[in-house]
Short mmCIF file of C-alpha atoms in Angstrom, two decimals:
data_model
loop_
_atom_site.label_atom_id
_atom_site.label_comp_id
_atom_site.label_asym_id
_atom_site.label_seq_id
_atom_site.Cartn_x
_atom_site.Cartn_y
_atom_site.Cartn_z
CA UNK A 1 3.56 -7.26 3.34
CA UNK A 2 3.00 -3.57 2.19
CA UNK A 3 3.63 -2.12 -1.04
CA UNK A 4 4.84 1.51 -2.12
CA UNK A 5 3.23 2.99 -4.95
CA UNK A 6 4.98 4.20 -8.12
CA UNK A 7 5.67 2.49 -11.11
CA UNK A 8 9.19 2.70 -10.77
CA UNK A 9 9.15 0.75 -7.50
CA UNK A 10 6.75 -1.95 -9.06
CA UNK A 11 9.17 -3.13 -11.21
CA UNK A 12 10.50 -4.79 -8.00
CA UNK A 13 7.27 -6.37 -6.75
CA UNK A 14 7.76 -9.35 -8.18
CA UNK A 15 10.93 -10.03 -7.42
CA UNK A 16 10.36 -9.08 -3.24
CA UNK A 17 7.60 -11.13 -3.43
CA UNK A 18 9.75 -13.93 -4.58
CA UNK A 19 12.47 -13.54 -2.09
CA UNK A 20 9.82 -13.69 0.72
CA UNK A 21 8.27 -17.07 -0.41
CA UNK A 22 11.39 -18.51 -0.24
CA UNK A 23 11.85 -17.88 3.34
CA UNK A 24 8.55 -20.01 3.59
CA UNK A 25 6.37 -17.64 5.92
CA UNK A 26 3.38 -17.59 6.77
CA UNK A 27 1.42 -14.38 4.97
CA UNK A 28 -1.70 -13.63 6.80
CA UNK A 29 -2.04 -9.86 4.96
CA UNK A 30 -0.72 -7.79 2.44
CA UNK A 31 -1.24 -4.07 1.83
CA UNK A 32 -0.49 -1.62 -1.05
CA UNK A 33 -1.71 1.94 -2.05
CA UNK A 34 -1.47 3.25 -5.66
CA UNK A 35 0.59 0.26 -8.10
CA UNK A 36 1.48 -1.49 -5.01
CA UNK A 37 -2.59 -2.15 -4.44
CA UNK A 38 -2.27 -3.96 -8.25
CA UNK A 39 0.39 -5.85 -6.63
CA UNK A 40 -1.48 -6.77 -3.62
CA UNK A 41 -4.60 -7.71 -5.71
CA UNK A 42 -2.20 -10.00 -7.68
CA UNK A 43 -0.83 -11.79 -4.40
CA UNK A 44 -4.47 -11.99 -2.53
CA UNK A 45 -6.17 -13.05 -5.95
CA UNK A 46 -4.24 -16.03 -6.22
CA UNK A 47 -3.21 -18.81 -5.47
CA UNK A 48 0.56 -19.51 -3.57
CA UNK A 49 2.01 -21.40 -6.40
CA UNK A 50 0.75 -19.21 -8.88
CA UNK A 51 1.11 -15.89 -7.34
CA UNK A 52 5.25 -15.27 -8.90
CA UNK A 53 3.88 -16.22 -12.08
CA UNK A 54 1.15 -14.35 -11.81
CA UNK A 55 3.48 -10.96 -10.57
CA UNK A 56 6.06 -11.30 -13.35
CA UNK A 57 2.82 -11.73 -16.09
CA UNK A 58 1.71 -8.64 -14.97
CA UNK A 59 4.47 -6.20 -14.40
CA UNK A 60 7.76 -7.51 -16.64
CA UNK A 61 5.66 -6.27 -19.84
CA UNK A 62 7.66 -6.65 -22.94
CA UNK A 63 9.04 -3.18 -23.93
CA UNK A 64 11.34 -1.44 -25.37
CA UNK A 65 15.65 -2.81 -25.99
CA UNK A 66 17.78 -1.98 -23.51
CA UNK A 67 19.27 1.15 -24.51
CA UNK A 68 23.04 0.83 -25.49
CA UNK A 69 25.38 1.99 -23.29
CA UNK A 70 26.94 5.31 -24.20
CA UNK A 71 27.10 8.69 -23.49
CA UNK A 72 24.14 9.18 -24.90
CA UNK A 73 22.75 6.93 -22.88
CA UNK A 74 20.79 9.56 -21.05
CA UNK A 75 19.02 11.21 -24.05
CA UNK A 76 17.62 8.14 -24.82
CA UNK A 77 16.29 7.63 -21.60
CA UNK A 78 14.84 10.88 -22.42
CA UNK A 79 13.15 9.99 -25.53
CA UNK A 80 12.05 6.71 -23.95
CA UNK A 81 9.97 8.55 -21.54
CA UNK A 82 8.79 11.50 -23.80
CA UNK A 83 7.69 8.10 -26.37
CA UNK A 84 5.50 6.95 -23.28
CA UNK A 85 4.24 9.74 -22.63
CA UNK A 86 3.03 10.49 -26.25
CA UNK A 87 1.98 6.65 -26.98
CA UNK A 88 1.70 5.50 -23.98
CA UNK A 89 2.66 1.82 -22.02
CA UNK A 90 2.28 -1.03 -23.63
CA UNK A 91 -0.54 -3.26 -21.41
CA UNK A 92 -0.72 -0.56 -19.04
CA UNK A 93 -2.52 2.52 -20.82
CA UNK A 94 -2.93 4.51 -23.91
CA UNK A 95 -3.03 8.48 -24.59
CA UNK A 96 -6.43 9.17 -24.34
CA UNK A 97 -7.94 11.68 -27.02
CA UNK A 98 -9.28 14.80 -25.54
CA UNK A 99 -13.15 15.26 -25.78
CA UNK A 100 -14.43 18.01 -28.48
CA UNK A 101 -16.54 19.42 -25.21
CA UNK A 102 -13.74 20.29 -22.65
CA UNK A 103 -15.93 19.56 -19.75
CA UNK A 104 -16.38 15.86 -20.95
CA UNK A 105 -12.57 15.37 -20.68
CA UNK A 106 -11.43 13.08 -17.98
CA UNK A 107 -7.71 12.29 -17.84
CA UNK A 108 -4.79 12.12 -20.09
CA UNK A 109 -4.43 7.95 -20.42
CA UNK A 110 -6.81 5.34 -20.68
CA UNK A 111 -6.15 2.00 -18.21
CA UNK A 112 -8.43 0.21 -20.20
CA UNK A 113 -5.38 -2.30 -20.97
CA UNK A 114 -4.57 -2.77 -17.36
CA UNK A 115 -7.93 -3.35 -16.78
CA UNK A 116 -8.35 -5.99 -19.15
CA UNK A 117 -4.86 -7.62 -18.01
CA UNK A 118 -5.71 -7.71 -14.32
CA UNK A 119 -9.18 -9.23 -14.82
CA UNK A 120 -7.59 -12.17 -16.57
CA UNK A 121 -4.88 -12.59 -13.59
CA UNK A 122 -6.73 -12.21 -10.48
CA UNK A 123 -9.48 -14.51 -9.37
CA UNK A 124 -11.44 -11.88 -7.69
CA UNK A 125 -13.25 -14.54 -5.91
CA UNK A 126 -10.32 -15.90 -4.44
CA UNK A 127 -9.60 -12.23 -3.20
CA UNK A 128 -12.75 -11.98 -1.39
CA UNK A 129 -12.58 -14.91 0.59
CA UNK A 130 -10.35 -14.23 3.13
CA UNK A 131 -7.51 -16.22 2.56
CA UNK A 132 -4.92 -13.43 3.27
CA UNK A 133 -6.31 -10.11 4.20
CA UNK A 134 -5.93 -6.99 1.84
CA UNK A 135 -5.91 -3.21 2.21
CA UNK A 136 -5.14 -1.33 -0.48
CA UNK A 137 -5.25 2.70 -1.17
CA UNK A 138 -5.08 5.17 -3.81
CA UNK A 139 -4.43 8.93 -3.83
CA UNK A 140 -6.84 10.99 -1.57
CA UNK A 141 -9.55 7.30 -2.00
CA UNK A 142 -10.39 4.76 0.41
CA UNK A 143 -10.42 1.35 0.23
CA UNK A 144 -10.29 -2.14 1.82
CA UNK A 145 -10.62 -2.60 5.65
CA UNK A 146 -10.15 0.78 7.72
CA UNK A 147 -9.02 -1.36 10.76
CA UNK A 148 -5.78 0.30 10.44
CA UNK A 149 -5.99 3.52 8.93
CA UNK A 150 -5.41 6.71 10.84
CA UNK A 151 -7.95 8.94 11.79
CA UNK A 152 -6.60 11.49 9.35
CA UNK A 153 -6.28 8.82 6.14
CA UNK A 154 -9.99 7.41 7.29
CA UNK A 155 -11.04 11.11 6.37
CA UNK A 156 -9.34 11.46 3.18
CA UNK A 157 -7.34 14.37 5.10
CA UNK A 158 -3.62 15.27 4.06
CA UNK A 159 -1.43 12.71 5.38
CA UNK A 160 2.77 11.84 5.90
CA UNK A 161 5.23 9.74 7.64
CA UNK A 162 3.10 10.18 11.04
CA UNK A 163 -0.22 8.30 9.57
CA UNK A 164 2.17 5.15 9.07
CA UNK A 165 3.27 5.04 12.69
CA UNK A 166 -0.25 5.23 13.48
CA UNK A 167 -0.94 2.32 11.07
CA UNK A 168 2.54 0.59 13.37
CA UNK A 169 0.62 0.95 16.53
CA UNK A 170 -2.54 -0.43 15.62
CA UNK A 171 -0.87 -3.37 14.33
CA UNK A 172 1.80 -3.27 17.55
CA UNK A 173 -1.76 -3.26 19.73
CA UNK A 174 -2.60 -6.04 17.88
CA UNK A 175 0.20 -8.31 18.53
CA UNK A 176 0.34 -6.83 22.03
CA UNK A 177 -3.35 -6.97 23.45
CA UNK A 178 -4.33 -10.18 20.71
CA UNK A 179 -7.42 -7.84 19.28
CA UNK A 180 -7.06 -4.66 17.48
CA UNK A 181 -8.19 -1.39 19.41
CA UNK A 182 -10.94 -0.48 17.44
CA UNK A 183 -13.74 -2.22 15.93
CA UNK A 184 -17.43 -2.20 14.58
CA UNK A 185 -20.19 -3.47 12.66
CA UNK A 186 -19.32 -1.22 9.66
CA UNK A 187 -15.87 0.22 8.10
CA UNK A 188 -17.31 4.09 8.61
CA UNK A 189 -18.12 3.27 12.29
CA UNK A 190 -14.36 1.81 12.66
CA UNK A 191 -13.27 4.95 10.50
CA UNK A 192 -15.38 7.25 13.40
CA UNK A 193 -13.94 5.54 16.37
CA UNK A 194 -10.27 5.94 15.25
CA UNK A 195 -10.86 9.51 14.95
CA UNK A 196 -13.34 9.92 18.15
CA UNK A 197 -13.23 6.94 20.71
CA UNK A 198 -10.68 6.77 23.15
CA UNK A 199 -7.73 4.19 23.08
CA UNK A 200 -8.82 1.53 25.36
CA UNK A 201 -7.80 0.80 28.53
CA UNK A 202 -4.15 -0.60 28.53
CA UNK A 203 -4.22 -3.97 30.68
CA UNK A 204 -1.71 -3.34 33.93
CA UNK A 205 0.38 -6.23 32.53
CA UNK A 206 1.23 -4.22 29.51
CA UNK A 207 1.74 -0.89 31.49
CA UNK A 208 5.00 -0.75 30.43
CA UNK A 209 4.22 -0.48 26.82
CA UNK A 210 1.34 2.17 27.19
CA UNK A 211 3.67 5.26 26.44
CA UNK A 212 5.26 3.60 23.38
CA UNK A 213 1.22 2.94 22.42
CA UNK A 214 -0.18 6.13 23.09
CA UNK A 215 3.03 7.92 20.83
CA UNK A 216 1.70 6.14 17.72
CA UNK A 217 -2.32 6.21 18.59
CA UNK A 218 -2.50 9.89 19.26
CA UNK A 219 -5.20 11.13 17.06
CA UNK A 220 -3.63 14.25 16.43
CA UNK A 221 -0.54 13.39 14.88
CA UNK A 222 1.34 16.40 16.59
CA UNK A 223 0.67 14.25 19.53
CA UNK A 224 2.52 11.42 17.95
CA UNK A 225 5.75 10.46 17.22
CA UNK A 226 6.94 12.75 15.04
CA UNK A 227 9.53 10.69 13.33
CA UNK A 228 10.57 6.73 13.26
CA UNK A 229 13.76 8.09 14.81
CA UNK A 230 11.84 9.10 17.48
CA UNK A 231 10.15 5.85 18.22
CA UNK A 232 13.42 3.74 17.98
CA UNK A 233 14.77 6.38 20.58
CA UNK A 234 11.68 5.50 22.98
CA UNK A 235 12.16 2.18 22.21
CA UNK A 236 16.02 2.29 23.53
CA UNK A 237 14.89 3.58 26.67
CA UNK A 238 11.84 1.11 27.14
CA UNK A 239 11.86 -0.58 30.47
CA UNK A 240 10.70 -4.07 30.14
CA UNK A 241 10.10 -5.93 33.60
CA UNK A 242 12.02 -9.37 33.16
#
């Protein structure tokens, strides 16, 4: 499972989460950059039956009535978000005062409550072991296991749609060739080969799937797909021996 970033689409973490465990799959790893890493910290750092629990603890924070609904309804949406702004989110973060010597100033909100909130709902432990894998990202950071970043993300370089067909490939390698195409003893060394090593050789078995491969492993990604539309296109025309 991967999830986006963005407060706005956390508020349905929970509730995707909940809809998948119902369906009673298997989840073997689970990926998020930005609020969706909180998320995936929240599924990997606990336990199956407590995970929804867990989710809903976290992000349905009490706050404040529904506004009524009128034509103003909009200017209080307004104020609503000017209020956070000023005073911040309740269990998430709180204005932070600005330093009396500008250069000690670091940002504008303090996570200290989200801090304190997550540490009492993940078992960090649990996390570490291995249960179900995690990645998880933040802006222009790195984090968790580079096994299926692109060359471009592993380098903290600009990235867009492109990097996340390269993430598809490595992961359609995977499930292809039963290993994933690049590996080493240490996360920079996997980070060096996506950008460096060639892809390696495609077995003749799986010739027919090479093109499709190299599109989303290119390590420039002008040399990739350029688009998801253009994958599903290749993929229409794929020729798969019966």
């Amino acid at each position: 499972m991967v999830f986006a970033g963005g407060l706005g689409l956390a508020a349905y973490h929970a509730g995707v989460y909940q809809a998948f465990s119902r369906r009673s799959l298997p989840l073997h790893w689970v990926a998020g950059s930005s609020a969706g890493a909180v998320t995936a910290a929240l599924i990997a750092g606990n336990r199956s039956d407590d995970r929804i629990e867990r989710l809903q603890a976290f992000w349905n924070v009490s706050g404040p009535e529904n506004y009524p609904t009128t034509p103003w309804r909009h200017l209080y949406g307004w104020m609503g978000a000017v209020r956070t702004r000023l005073l911040g989110s309740t269990g998430h973060f709180h204005p932070r005062l600005p330093a009396i010597n500008p250069l000690g100033f670091r940002s504008l909100y303090d996570l200290a409550p989200m801090k304190e909130r997550l540490v009492s709902l993940i078992d960090f432990g649990l996390a570490k072991a291995n249960e179900i894998e995690i990645s998880i990202t933040g802006t222009r950071e790195i984090f968790g296991t580079p096994y299926y970043m692109s060359p471009e993300q592993g380098h903290a370089e600009i990235i867009d749609a492109r990097s996340d067909l390269y993430s598809l490939g490595v992961v359609f390698y995977e499930m292809l060739i039963g290993r994933k195409p690049f590996s080493g003893a240490t996360a920079m060394e996997v980070i060096y080969k996506h950008k460096r090593a060639d892809l390696p050789e495609i077995a003749p078995e799986f010739a027919s799937y090479e093109g499709l491969l190299r599109g989303l492993l290119a390590k420039s990604p002008d040399d990739r797909f350029q688009s998801a539309r253009a994958l599903l296109t290749a993929i229409a025309a794929l020729k798969v021996p019966a």
